[in-house]
Tab-separated table of C-alpha atoms and ligand atoms in Angstrom:
chain	number	residue	atom	x	y	z
A	218	UNK	CA	-7.641	-42.070	-28.219
A	219	UNK	CA	-9.375	-44.934	-26.425
A	220	UNK	CA	-12.764	-43.347	-25.650
A	221	UNK	CA	-13.816	-46.155	-23.313
A	222	UNK	CA	-10.717	-45.675	-21.203
A	223	UNK	CA	-11.250	-41.928	-21.212
A	224	UNK	CA	-14.857	-42.256	-20.064
A	225	UNK	CA	-13.898	-44.769	-17.384
A	226	UNK	CA	-11.295	-42.341	-16.075
A	227	UNK	CA	-13.884	-39.532	-16.010
A	228	UNK	CA	-16.204	-41.709	-13.932
A	229	UNK	CA	-13.387	-42.818	-11.669
A	230	UNK	CA	-12.413	-39.180	-10.989
A	231	UNK	CA	-16.006	-38.491	-9.980
A	232	UNK	CA	-16.093	-41.565	-7.739
A	233	UNK	CA	-12.962	-40.555	-5.849
A	234	UNK	CA	-14.370	-37.030	-5.352
A	235	UNK	CA	-11.861	-35.319	-7.624
A	236	UNK	CA	-14.911	-33.305	-8.632
A	237	UNK	CA	-18.270	-32.712	-7.007
A	238	UNK	CA	-21.566	-30.994	-7.639
A	239	UNK	CA	-23.252	-28.663	-5.139
A	240	UNK	CA	-22.819	-25.016	-4.202
A	241	UNK	CA	-19.185	-24.060	-3.741
A	242	UNK	CA	-17.519	-20.745	-3.009
A	243	UNK	CA	-14.724	-20.293	-5.511
A	244	UNK	CA	-11.374	-18.614	-4.902
A	245	UNK	CA	-12.527	-15.668	-7.036
A	246	UNK	CA	-15.438	-15.016	-4.666
A	247	UNK	CA	-18.405	-16.312	-6.662
A	248	UNK	CA	-20.335	-19.541	-6.190
A	249	UNK	CA	-20.007	-22.484	-8.557
A	250	UNK	CA	-22.222	-25.601	-8.910
A	251	UNK	CA	-19.170	-27.748	-9.658
A	252	UNK	CA	-15.896	-28.070	-7.805
A	253	UNK	CA	-12.673	-29.803	-8.856
A	254	UNK	CA	-9.899	-30.880	-6.549
A	255	UNK	CA	-7.498	-33.163	-8.353
A	256	UNK	CA	-5.128	-33.231	-5.389
A	257	UNK	CA	-6.927	-36.369	-4.150
A	258	UNK	CA	-5.547	-38.461	-7.003
A	259	UNK	CA	-2.184	-38.863	-5.263
A	260	UNK	CA	-3.980	-41.303	-2.965
A	261	UNK	CA	-4.962	-43.492	-5.938
A	262	UNK	CA	-1.899	-44.833	-7.768
A	263	UNK	CA	-4.072	-46.648	-10.296
A	264	UNK	CA	-5.786	-43.365	-11.236
A	265	UNK	CA	-2.417	-41.585	-11.412
A	266	UNK	CA	-1.136	-44.300	-13.703
A	267	UNK	CA	-4.133	-44.275	-16.047
A	268	UNK	CA	-4.259	-40.507	-16.154
A	269	UNK	CA	-0.581	-40.122	-16.990
A	270	UNK	CA	-0.811	-42.899	-19.607
A	271	UNK	CA	-3.747	-41.210	-21.290
A	272	UNK	CA	-2.054	-37.810	-21.156
A	273	UNK	CA	1.149	-39.226	-22.670
A	274	UNK	CA	-0.925	-40.806	-25.462
A	275	UNK	CA	-2.882	-37.554	-25.872
A	276	UNK	CA	0.322	-35.518	-26.294
A	277	UNK	CA	1.474	-37.881	-29.047
A	278	UNK	CA	-1.918	-37.861	-30.717
A	279	UNK	CA	-2.341	-34.118	-30.970
A	280	UNK	CA	1.158	-33.911	-32.424
A	281	UNK	CA	2.069	-30.894	-30.375
A	282	UNK	CA	5.706	-29.851	-30.567
A	283	UNK	CA	6.674	-30.816	-27.036
A	284	UNK	CA	10.103	-29.227	-27.228
A	285	UNK	CA	12.883	-30.189	-24.866
A	286	UNK	CA	11.160	-30.030	-21.451
A	287	UNK	CA	7.988	-30.528	-19.448
A	288	UNK	CA	6.918	-28.326	-16.569
A	289	UNK	CA	3.988	-28.949	-14.260
A	290	UNK	CA	2.113	-25.994	-12.762
A	291	UNK	CA	2.682	-26.286	-8.995
A	292	UNK	CA	1.472	-28.125	-7.033
A	293	UNK	CA	-1.221	-30.553	-8.167
A	294	UNK	CA	0.199	-31.027	-11.641
A	295	UNK	CA	3.723	-31.809	-10.365
A	296	UNK	CA	3.264	-35.548	-9.812
A	297	UNK	CA	1.312	-35.822	-13.068
A	298	UNK	CA	4.120	-34.084	-14.972
A	299	UNK	CA	6.651	-36.376	-13.280
A	300	UNK	CA	4.863	-39.491	-14.494
A	301	UNK	CA	4.537	-38.143	-18.040
A	302	UNK	CA	8.212	-37.201	-17.976
A	303	UNK	CA	9.118	-40.802	-17.169
A	304	UNK	CA	6.685	-42.368	-19.636
A	305	UNK	CA	7.633	-40.004	-22.475
A	306	UNK	CA	11.315	-39.928	-21.472
A	307	UNK	CA	11.308	-36.158	-21.538
A	308	UNK	CA	13.213	-34.078	-18.961
A	309	UNK	CA	11.280	-31.987	-16.506
A	310	UNK	CA	11.678	-28.514	-15.041
A	311	UNK	CA	10.252	-27.418	-11.689
A	312	UNK	CA	8.956	-23.934	-11.094
A	313	UNK	CA	9.148	-22.741	-7.497
A	314	UNK	CA	5.946	-21.343	-6.108
A	315	UNK	CA	6.901	-20.027	-2.683
A	316	UNK	CA	6.923	-16.296	-2.080
A	317	UNK	CA	10.266	-14.834	-2.881
A	318	UNK	CA	11.436	-13.048	0.191
A	319	UNK	CA	14.056	-11.022	-1.539
A	320	UNK	CA	16.140	-10.492	-4.622
A	321	UNK	CA	16.666	-12.822	-7.481
A	322	UNK	CA	16.260	-16.319	-6.128
A	323	UNK	CA	16.282	-19.067	-8.746
A	324	UNK	CA	12.684	-19.738	-9.821
A	325	UNK	CA	13.219	-22.649	-12.220
A	326	UNK	CA	14.974	-25.848	-11.194
A	327	UNK	CA	16.445	-28.273	-13.730
A	328	UNK	CA	18.898	-28.091	-16.621
A	329	UNK	CA	18.000	-25.979	-19.636
A	330	UNK	CA	19.351	-23.512	-22.156
A	331	UNK	CA	17.813	-20.185	-23.066
A	332	UNK	CA	15.668	-20.665	-26.168
A	333	UNK	CA	14.667	-24.262	-25.224
A	334	UNK	CA	11.008	-25.057	-25.622
A	335	UNK	CA	8.906	-26.217	-22.673
A	336	UNK	CA	5.469	-27.815	-22.556
A	337	UNK	CA	3.186	-26.939	-19.642
A	338	UNK	CA	1.165	-29.557	-17.725
A	339	UNK	CA	-1.783	-28.366	-15.614
A	340	UNK	CA	-4.635	-30.114	-13.789
A	341	UNK	CA	-7.709	-27.866	-13.860
A	342	UNK	CA	-8.075	-24.581	-15.707
A	343	UNK	CA	-10.609	-21.855	-14.910
A	344	UNK	CA	-9.251	-18.468	-15.997
A	345	UNK	CA	-5.832	-19.741	-17.090
A	346	UNK	CA	-4.036	-17.387	-14.692
A	347	UNK	CA	-2.054	-20.172	-12.970
A	348	UNK	CA	-0.741	-21.421	-16.311
A	349	UNK	CA	0.264	-17.889	-17.248
A	350	UNK	CA	2.080	-17.392	-13.923
A	351	UNK	CA	4.241	-20.435	-14.673
A	352	UNK	CA	4.664	-19.391	-18.311
A	353	UNK	CA	5.861	-15.928	-17.249
A	354	UNK	CA	8.515	-17.373	-14.949
A	355	UNK	CA	9.698	-19.786	-17.636
A	356	UNK	CA	9.818	-17.034	-20.240
A	357	UNK	CA	11.713	-14.793	-17.854
A	358	UNK	CA	14.460	-17.447	-17.885
A	359	UNK	CA	14.522	-17.445	-21.680
A	360	UNK	CA	12.437	-20.573	-22.248
A	361	UNK	CA	9.929	-20.656	-25.109
A	362	UNK	CA	6.389	-21.726	-24.204
A	363	UNK	CA	3.638	-22.165	-26.772
A	364	UNK	CA	1.475	-25.058	-25.552
A	365	UNK	CA	-0.162	-26.359	-22.389
A	366	UNK	CA	-1.668	-29.771	-21.736
A	367	UNK	CA	-4.471	-29.737	-19.179
A	368	UNK	CA	-6.521	-32.467	-17.561
A	369	UNK	CA	-9.775	-30.501	-17.249
A	370	UNK	CA	-10.861	-27.294	-18.942
A	371	UNK	CA	-13.750	-25.732	-17.022
A	372	UNK	CA	-14.556	-23.822	-20.233
A	373	UNK	CA	-14.714	-20.471	-18.482
A	374	UNK	CA	-12.353	-18.560	-20.736
A	375	UNK	CA	-9.002	-20.149	-19.806
A	376	UNK	CA	-8.292	-21.265	-23.382
A	377	UNK	CA	-8.964	-17.776	-24.731
A	378	UNK	CA	-6.954	-16.036	-22.025
A	379	UNK	CA	-3.875	-18.235	-22.456
A	380	UNK	CA	-4.138	-17.990	-26.266
A	381	UNK	CA	-4.002	-14.196	-25.916
A	382	UNK	CA	-0.608	-14.727	-24.305
A	383	UNK	CA	0.570	-17.062	-27.042
A	384	UNK	CA	-0.131	-20.343	-25.218
A	385	UNK	CA	-2.412	-22.880	-26.866
A	386	UNK	CA	-4.321	-25.040	-24.414
A	387	UNK	CA	-5.063	-28.712	-25.182
A	388	UNK	CA	-7.437	-30.396	-22.745
A	389	UNK	CA	-7.951	-34.091	-22.114
A	390	UNK	CA	-11.423	-33.415	-20.683
A	391	UNK	CA	-13.766	-30.464	-20.947
A	392	UNK	CA	-16.356	-29.914	-18.254
A	393	UNK	CA	-19.114	-30.513	-20.861
A	394	UNK	CA	-17.577	-33.850	-21.822
A	395	UNK	CA	-17.441	-34.970	-18.180
A	396	UNK	CA	-21.062	-33.903	-17.651
A	397	UNK	CA	-22.160	-35.978	-20.648
A	398	UNK	CA	-20.209	-39.020	-19.507
A	399	UNK	CA	-21.714	-38.890	-16.000
A	400	UNK	CA	-25.198	-38.285	-17.368
A	401	UNK	CA	-24.879	-41.249	-19.776
A	402	UNK	CA	-23.720	-43.425	-16.894
A	403	UNK	CA	-26.746	-42.308	-14.868
A	404	UNK	CA	-24.580	-40.807	-12.145
A	405	UNK	CA	-26.034	-37.295	-12.282
A	406	UNK	CA	-29.439	-35.815	-13.077
A	407	UNK	CA	-30.275	-33.887	-16.219
A	408	UNK	CA	-31.031	-30.871	-14.009
A	409	UNK	CA	-27.397	-30.865	-12.781
A	410	UNK	CA	-26.143	-30.913	-16.367
A	411	UNK	CA	-28.410	-27.966	-17.177
A	412	UNK	CA	-27.488	-25.883	-14.170
A	413	UNK	CA	-23.746	-26.383	-14.679
A	414	UNK	CA	-24.079	-25.560	-18.397
A	415	UNK	CA	-25.954	-22.383	-17.530
A	416	UNK	CA	-23.295	-21.440	-14.994
A	417	UNK	CA	-20.441	-21.955	-17.482
A	418	UNK	CA	-22.141	-19.745	-20.042
A	419	UNK	CA	-22.735	-16.994	-17.520
A	420	UNK	CA	-19.329	-17.020	-15.893
A	421	UNK	CA	-16.701	-16.429	-18.528
A	422	UNK	CA	-13.610	-14.983	-16.906
A	423	UNK	CA	-11.370	-12.626	-18.840
A	424	UNK	CA	-7.694	-12.125	-18.171
A	425	UNK	CA	-8.392	-8.829	-16.358
A	426	UNK	CA	-10.632	-10.652	-13.872
A	427	UNK	CA	-13.933	-9.365	-15.193
A	428	UNK	CA	-16.719	-11.667	-16.300
A	429	UNK	CA	-18.348	-11.772	-19.708
A	430	UNK	CA	-22.017	-12.668	-19.659
A	431	UNK	CA	-23.550	-14.883	-22.270
A	432	UNK	CA	-24.454	-12.043	-24.639
A	433	UNK	CA	-20.921	-10.610	-24.489
A	434	UNK	CA	-21.780	-7.976	-21.881
A	435	UNK	CA	-18.905	-7.399	-19.459
A	436	UNK	CA	-19.778	-7.483	-15.786
A	437	UNK	CA	-17.254	-6.788	-13.095
A	438	UNK	CA	-18.638	-9.380	-10.746
A	439	UNK	CA	-15.267	-9.611	-9.114
A	440	UNK	CA	-15.135	-6.653	-6.810
A	441	UNK	CA	-11.677	-5.781	-5.520
A	442	UNK	CA	-12.847	-5.008	-2.005
A	443	UNK	CA	-14.800	-8.288	-1.749
A	444	UNK	CA	-11.946	-10.557	-2.799
A	445	UNK	CA	-9.185	-12.130	-0.741
A	446	UNK	CA	-5.549	-11.186	-1.397
A	447	UNK	CA	-4.884	-14.829	-2.253
A	448	UNK	CA	-7.391	-14.773	-5.113
A	449	UNK	CA	-6.304	-11.323	-6.234
A	450	UNK	CA	-2.657	-12.438	-6.486
A	451	UNK	CA	-3.701	-14.639	-9.423
A	452	UNK	CA	-4.948	-11.599	-11.303
A	453	UNK	CA	-2.089	-9.208	-10.583
A	454	UNK	CA	-0.105	-8.170	-13.645
A	455	UNK	CA	2.881	-6.631	-11.880
A	456	UNK	CA	5.140	-9.224	-10.244
A	457	UNK	CA	5.573	-7.017	-7.168
A	458	UNK	CA	1.855	-6.609	-6.465
A	459	UNK	CA	1.548	-10.379	-6.824
A	460	UNK	CA	4.408	-10.896	-4.397
A	461	UNK	CA	3.035	-8.356	-1.942
A	462	UNK	CA	-0.439	-9.943	-2.030
A	463	UNK	CA	1.021	-13.379	-1.341
A	464	UNK	CA	3.181	-11.995	1.436
A	465	UNK	CA	0.147	-10.241	2.977
A	466	UNK	CA	-1.810	-13.533	2.995
A	467	UNK	CA	1.066	-15.364	4.678
A	468	UNK	CA	1.936	-12.686	7.262
A	469	UNK	CA	-1.675	-11.651	7.791
A	470	UNK	CA	-0.548	-8.057	7.698
A	471	UNK	CA	-1.607	-5.129	5.546
A	472	UNK	CA	0.435	-2.697	7.624
A	473	UNK	CA	2.975	-0.405	5.964
A	474	UNK	CA	5.319	1.391	8.325
A	475	UNK	CA	6.288	4.947	7.349
A	476	UNK	CA	9.753	5.042	8.947
A	477	UNK	CA	9.996	8.842	8.888
A	478	UNK	CA	13.048	9.241	11.143
A	479	UNK	CA	16.226	11.139	10.349
A	480	UNK	CA	18.908	8.858	11.807
A	481	UNK	CA	19.793	5.573	10.085
A	482	UNK	CA	20.468	3.897	13.423
A	483	UNK	CA	17.063	4.854	14.783
A	484	UNK	CA	15.343	3.576	11.647
A	485	UNK	CA	17.162	0.245	11.817
A	486	UNK	CA	16.329	-0.161	15.517
A	487	UNK	CA	12.672	0.581	14.813
A	488	UNK	CA	12.480	-1.796	11.845
A	489	UNK	CA	14.085	-4.595	13.861
A	490	UNK	CA	11.245	-4.243	16.400
A	491	UNK	CA	8.347	-3.697	14.016
A	492	UNK	CA	9.509	-5.913	11.103
A	493	UNK	CA	7.482	-9.000	12.149
A	494	UNK	CA	4.212	-7.047	11.878
A	495	UNK	CA	4.562	-5.255	8.550
A	496	UNK	CA	4.206	-6.232	4.886
A	497	UNK	CA	5.798	-3.058	3.571
A	498	UNK	CA	8.440	-0.633	4.833
A	499	UNK	CA	8.157	2.879	3.444
A	500	UNK	CA	11.197	5.123	3.517
A	501	UNK	CA	12.024	8.759	2.756
A	502	UNK	CA	15.777	8.407	2.334
A	503	UNK	CA	16.273	12.098	1.632
A	504	UNK	CA	15.455	12.868	5.281
A	505	UNK	CA	18.152	10.521	6.617
A	506	UNK	CA	21.062	12.653	7.754
A	507	UNK	CA	23.706	9.947	7.682
A	508	UNK	CA	22.531	8.019	4.602
A	509	UNK	CA	25.095	5.449	3.446
A	510	UNK	CA	25.333	2.161	1.568
A	511	UNK	CA	25.482	0.091	4.739
A	512	UNK	CA	22.161	1.525	5.807
A	513	UNK	CA	20.371	0.172	2.719
A	514	UNK	CA	22.225	-3.126	3.015
A	515	UNK	CA	21.014	-3.433	6.620
A	516	UNK	CA	17.458	-2.575	5.554
A	517	UNK	CA	17.628	-5.260	2.888
A	518	UNK	CA	18.802	-7.877	5.332
A	519	UNK	CA	16.016	-6.890	7.746
A	520	UNK	CA	13.558	-7.228	4.834
A	521	UNK	CA	14.855	-10.732	4.243
A	522	UNK	CA	14.805	-11.655	7.924
A	523	UNK	CA	11.279	-10.375	8.611
A	524	UNK	CA	9.841	-10.901	5.118
A	525	UNK	CA	8.633	-7.495	3.998
A	526	UNK	CA	9.005	-5.370	0.871
A	527	UNK	CA	10.748	-1.970	0.697
A	528	UNK	CA	9.210	1.104	-0.882
A	529	UNK	CA	11.023	4.421	-1.245
A	530	UNK	CA	8.381	7.134	-1.082
A	531	UNK	CA	10.255	9.330	-3.585
A	532	UNK	CA	7.109	10.733	-5.250
A	533	UNK	CA	8.838	11.198	-8.607
A	534	UNK	CA	7.229	13.984	-10.606
A	535	UNK	CA	9.476	14.981	-13.521
A	536	UNK	CA	9.967	14.188	-17.201
A	537	UNK	CA	11.096	10.695	-18.188
A	538	UNK	CA	14.765	11.554	-18.708
A	539	UNK	CA	15.104	13.277	-15.338
A	540	UNK	CA	13.318	10.601	-13.325
A	541	UNK	CA	15.486	7.926	-14.952
A	542	UNK	CA	18.527	9.740	-13.543
A	543	UNK	CA	16.905	10.400	-10.161
A	544	UNK	CA	15.914	6.740	-9.904
A	545	UNK	CA	19.241	5.096	-10.745
A	546	UNK	CA	21.909	7.729	-10.027
A	547	UNK	CA	22.926	10.311	-7.440
A	548	UNK	CA	23.585	9.699	-3.797
A	549	UNK	CA	20.728	7.269	-3.257
A	550	UNK	CA	20.725	4.965	-6.335
A	551	UNK	CA	17.129	4.125	-5.428
A	552	UNK	CA	16.560	1.582	-8.190
A	553	UNK	CA	19.384	-0.580	-6.824
A	554	UNK	CA	17.648	-1.302	-3.524
A	555	UNK	CA	13.978	-0.177	-3.415
A	556	UNK	CA	11.519	-2.818	-4.635
A	557	UNK	CA	8.855	-0.161	-5.077
A	558	UNK	CA	8.737	3.617	-5.459
A	559	UNK	CA	5.914	6.165	-5.408
A	560	UNK	CA	5.278	8.219	-8.530
A	561	UNK	CA	3.091	11.223	-9.364
A	562	UNK	CA	1.011	10.908	-12.513
A	563	UNK	CA	1.204	14.600	-13.390
A	564	UNK	CA	3.931	14.315	-16.099
A	565	UNK	CA	1.905	11.622	-17.947
A	566	UNK	CA	2.911	8.154	-19.214
A	567	UNK	CA	6.489	9.291	-19.945
A	568	UNK	CA	7.312	9.137	-16.262
A	569	UNK	CA	6.703	5.386	-16.205
A	570	UNK	CA	8.669	4.896	-19.419
A	571	UNK	CA	11.551	6.917	-17.934
A	572	UNK	CA	11.632	4.893	-14.716
A	573	UNK	CA	11.500	1.640	-16.636
A	574	UNK	CA	14.319	2.794	-18.894
A	575	UNK	CA	16.537	3.271	-15.838
A	576	UNK	CA	16.349	-0.440	-14.995
A	577	UNK	CA	19.117	-2.282	-16.750
A	578	UNK	CA	18.939	-5.617	-14.983
A	579	UNK	CA	15.865	-7.478	-16.318
A	580	UNK	CA	15.938	-9.969	-13.430
A	581	UNK	CA	15.390	-7.136	-10.940
A	582	UNK	CA	11.729	-7.043	-10.013
A	583	UNK	CA	10.584	-3.466	-9.601
A	584	UNK	CA	7.245	-1.685	-9.469
A	585	UNK	CA	5.556	1.608	-8.667
A	586	UNK	CA	2.599	3.002	-6.773
A	587	UNK	CA	0.956	5.878	-8.637
A	588	UNK	CA	-0.504	8.709	-6.560
A	589	UNK	CA	-4.104	9.411	-7.580
A	590	UNK	CA	-5.177	11.274	-4.426
A	591	UNK	CA	-3.472	12.681	-1.319
A	592	UNK	CA	-4.403	12.546	2.336
A	593	UNK	CA	-3.698	16.217	3.008
A	594	UNK	CA	-6.303	18.908	3.504
A	595	UNK	CA	-7.005	20.960	0.374
A	596	UNK	CA	-5.267	18.523	-2.001
A	597	UNK	CA	-5.484	19.729	-5.611
A	598	UNK	CA	-6.119	16.269	-7.086
A	599	UNK	CA	-9.563	16.586	-8.702
A	600	UNK	CA	-11.738	13.578	-9.496
A	601	UNK	CA	-10.852	14.063	-13.156
A	602	UNK	CA	-7.137	13.929	-12.318
A	603	UNK	CA	-7.597	10.786	-10.227
A	604	UNK	CA	-9.585	9.076	-13.010
A	605	UNK	CA	-6.878	9.976	-15.549
A	606	UNK	CA	-4.268	8.483	-13.178
A	607	UNK	CA	-6.259	5.246	-13.065
A	608	UNK	CA	-6.311	5.169	-16.847
A	609	UNK	CA	-2.538	5.538	-16.855
A	610	UNK	CA	-2.207	2.643	-14.387
A	611	UNK	CA	-4.463	0.234	-16.225
A	612	UNK	CA	-3.934	0.903	-19.915
A	613	UNK	CA	-0.178	0.672	-20.456
A	614	UNK	CA	2.835	-0.464	-18.411
A	615	UNK	CA	0.502	-2.698	-16.410
A	616	UNK	CA	3.429	-4.951	-15.525
A	617	UNK	CA	5.093	-2.035	-13.723
A	618	UNK	CA	2.217	-0.543	-11.706
A	619	UNK	CA	1.705	-2.443	-8.452
A	620	UNK	CA	-0.955	-0.132	-7.059
A	621	UNK	CA	-2.463	3.253	-6.409
A	622	UNK	CA	-2.065	5.675	-3.509
A	623	UNK	CA	-5.532	7.047	-2.839
A	624	UNK	CA	-8.257	7.763	-0.324
A	625	UNK	CA	-11.499	6.443	-1.876
A	626	UNK	CA	-12.827	2.933	-2.355
A	627	UNK	CA	-14.305	3.327	-5.832
A	628	UNK	CA	-11.165	4.399	-7.681
A	629	UNK	CA	-9.337	1.056	-7.849
A	630	UNK	CA	-11.676	-1.550	-9.344
A	631	UNK	CA	-9.233	-4.032	-10.898
A	632	UNK	CA	-8.534	-6.687	-8.193
A	633	UNK	CA	-4.942	-7.134	-9.386
A	634	UNK	CA	-3.990	-3.625	-8.219
A	635	UNK	CA	-3.370	-2.670	-4.572
A	636	UNK	CA	-4.801	0.405	-2.895
A	637	UNK	CA	-2.314	2.030	-0.537
A	638	UNK	CA	-3.830	4.522	1.886
A	639	UNK	CA	-1.926	6.836	4.244
A	640	UNK	CA	-3.526	8.987	6.933
A	641	UNK	CA	-4.195	6.161	9.393
A	642	UNK	CA	-4.234	6.562	13.168
A	643	UNK	CA	-6.170	5.096	16.063
A	644	UNK	CA	-6.970	8.645	17.209
A	645	UNK	CA	-8.727	10.220	14.216
A	646	UNK	CA	-8.244	13.935	13.420
A	647	UNK	CA	-5.847	16.357	11.738
A	648	UNK	CA	-2.225	17.132	12.615
A	649	UNK	CA	-0.889	20.708	12.808
A	650	UNK	CA	0.168	20.649	9.128
A	651	UNK	CA	-2.980	19.415	7.420
A	652	UNK	CA	-2.525	15.619	7.511
A	653	UNK	CA	-5.949	13.953	7.945
A	654	UNK	CA	-6.296	10.720	9.908
A	655	UNK	CA	-8.938	7.980	9.940
A	656	UNK	CA	-9.120	4.874	12.121
A	657	UNK	CA	-7.820	1.501	10.823
A	658	UNK	CA	-11.397	0.184	10.546
A	659	UNK	CA	-12.578	3.240	8.625
A	660	UNK	CA	-9.783	3.171	6.041
A	661	UNK	CA	-10.244	-0.555	5.346
A	662	UNK	CA	-14.034	-0.822	5.384
A	663	UNK	CA	-15.132	2.613	4.180
A	664	UNK	CA	-12.181	3.841	2.142
A	665	UNK	CA	-11.340	0.431	0.595
A	666	UNK	CA	-7.669	0.480	1.649
A	667	UNK	CA	-5.618	-2.672	1.059
A	668	UNK	CA	-2.247	-1.627	2.451
A	669	UNK	CA	-2.422	1.017	5.173
A	670	UNK	CA	0.393	3.445	5.932
A	671	UNK	CA	1.034	4.280	9.568
A	672	UNK	CA	3.854	6.632	10.556
A	673	UNK	CA	3.532	8.721	13.687
A	674	UNK	CA	0.780	6.451	15.061
A	675	UNK	CA	3.623	3.943	15.644
A	676	UNK	CA	6.702	6.195	15.761
A	677	UNK	CA	5.394	8.222	18.709
A	678	UNK	CA	4.102	5.245	20.683
A	679	UNK	CA	5.718	4.263	23.985
A	680	UNK	CA	5.971	0.656	22.886
A	681	UNK	CA	6.440	0.660	19.113
A	682	UNK	CA	6.378	-3.131	18.655
A	683	UNK	CA	3.150	-3.603	20.634
A	684	UNK	CA	1.552	-0.680	18.826
A	685	UNK	CA	2.542	-2.022	15.401
A	686	UNK	CA	1.031	-5.375	16.385
A	687	UNK	CA	-2.156	-3.626	17.475
A	688	UNK	CA	-2.420	-1.797	14.124
A	689	UNK	CA	-1.660	-5.019	12.261
A	690	UNK	CA	-4.366	-6.928	14.167
A	691	UNK	CA	-7.024	-4.224	13.814
A	692	UNK	CA	-6.337	-3.763	10.100
A	693	UNK	CA	-6.397	-7.520	9.512
A	694	UNK	CA	-9.667	-7.973	11.423
A	695	UNK	CA	-11.253	-5.187	9.363
A	696	UNK	CA	-10.039	-6.780	6.119
A	697	UNK	CA	-11.408	-10.216	7.147
A	698	UNK	CA	-14.750	-8.621	7.907
A	699	UNK	CA	-14.693	-6.805	4.571
A	700	UNK	CA	-14.150	-9.959	2.505
A	701	UNK	CA	-16.221	-12.211	4.773
A	702	UNK	CA	-13.603	-14.662	6.031
A	703	UNK	CA	-12.620	-15.684	9.533
A	704	UNK	CA	-9.336	-14.301	10.862
B	183	S5P	O1	-1.311	11.242	0.347
B	183	S5P	C1	-0.337	10.867	0.992
B	183	S5P	C2	0.648	10.050	0.409
B	183	S5P	C3	1.689	9.596	1.207
B	183	S5P	S1	2.768	8.454	0.510
B	183	S5P	N1	-0.212	11.173	2.317
B	183	S5P	C4	0.831	10.733	3.071
B	183	S5P	O2	0.839	11.060	4.260
B	183	S5P	N2	1.826	9.963	2.517
B	183	S5P	C5	2.995	9.500	3.316
B	183	S5P	O3	2.506	8.647	4.357
B	183	S5P	C6	3.778	10.606	4.018
B	183	S5P	O4	4.855	11.054	3.200
B	183	S5P	C7	4.258	9.950	5.285
B	183	S5P	O5	5.489	9.316	5.074
B	183	S5P	C8	3.218	8.886	5.595
B	183	S5P	C9	2.206	9.276	6.657
B	183	S5P	O6	2.813	9.416	7.896
B	183	S5P	P1	1.983	9.709	9.252
B	183	S5P	O7	3.034	9.994	10.268
B	183	S5P	O8	1.107	10.920	9.003
B	183	S5P	O9	1.204	8.471	9.540
């Protein structure tokens, strides 16, 4: 590798502000003394050319088995991957990044066969989660991925995290190398080198989003309630929580409508009005008197039109074999149309295994919300029960658990899981049957709710659309205040 060329490129990247030193708020919510933004390079064709030349040479030099295809991690690495593809004469694949609104849209563009190998190209790596997102989509289509080429490794655990998932990372630059080059060239002070080095050592990110301090001590610096949904989406392990978090960020809505009506026509009319304001529609299909296939088809098309996710609040609570049948069979065939379902933890892990076993189409994305606490007066869920539920959600089947239904902020700590909280109403109080209500602000700021369930607060309103919008706006404002961003 031509070291002079490599150093010159490092300096050039600094000169065009592809990285800077200062005090920057990172996506994960902590401050960093160094910030990379390689998007600027598209404005410098000479830099693009040199970078892709060096990367092409680098790939040859490290003798990595490149396989049949290249795939850039969207978006910054796309033009870089394109140039390498041309220089190395190797076909490219494109992974879509947009939120999937519904169903099984094609995620990978380009020609390939299952079993083909694909090499990943990425610009800057911190935790490695973006690489793994792309890898997961490629693997879901049957492609084999074992290596990733990256322009800059920030040395904060990305290499270890991707390796844990069977992807070896090869970086053209490390942050330490760039610091040395700039220091040698007299472009930065020794104190900058020291402070960045100290930061890197103290901010090692693990794949679960926690930090490992220099001595190996784990600190959960990333607090779920302090992080944005955008940042949390990177850490989510269940594809549906990831999708829901992205959808929430785009729609600016954390509102879940509990459509507890008994006529299919009334539900559809309501959802048509309220659809633009919700991220999640929660159903109880066993209360619908005229349930039929067209009803779920209409709900699905409304979900597509207004971009929300559907959750059947079935509250499964039986042994694995029975829930598998309840999920996929019978009158409702829930697994065929509900993206998410609610599940009690009482039977133990077998309930998740049973539900998973009922899914026979691997391209169907499905997930569950586990109930750890209930909103009703005198609920029997003890703190021990809730803690055991959390263990169930975080230790196994993590790809299937999208979140937790609960009432307290300290239960869900992992930022990749969503907290769903029912019992939300502008007028606080208790209904005649023991349901307890708190205000939107209280559930978000005090109870740590991410997605908030509102039923009768909207159903009984004179103007349901305006009321849904009001709930959406108040919940969103409370969330923005909680994470410290402007609306
Ligand atoms: O603890 C819970 C869990 C759930 S999923 N308490 C609840 O109330 N729910 C559901 O949320 C309940 O089944 C209903 O569909 C909705 C609350 O409706 P509301 O009319 O009281 O807002």
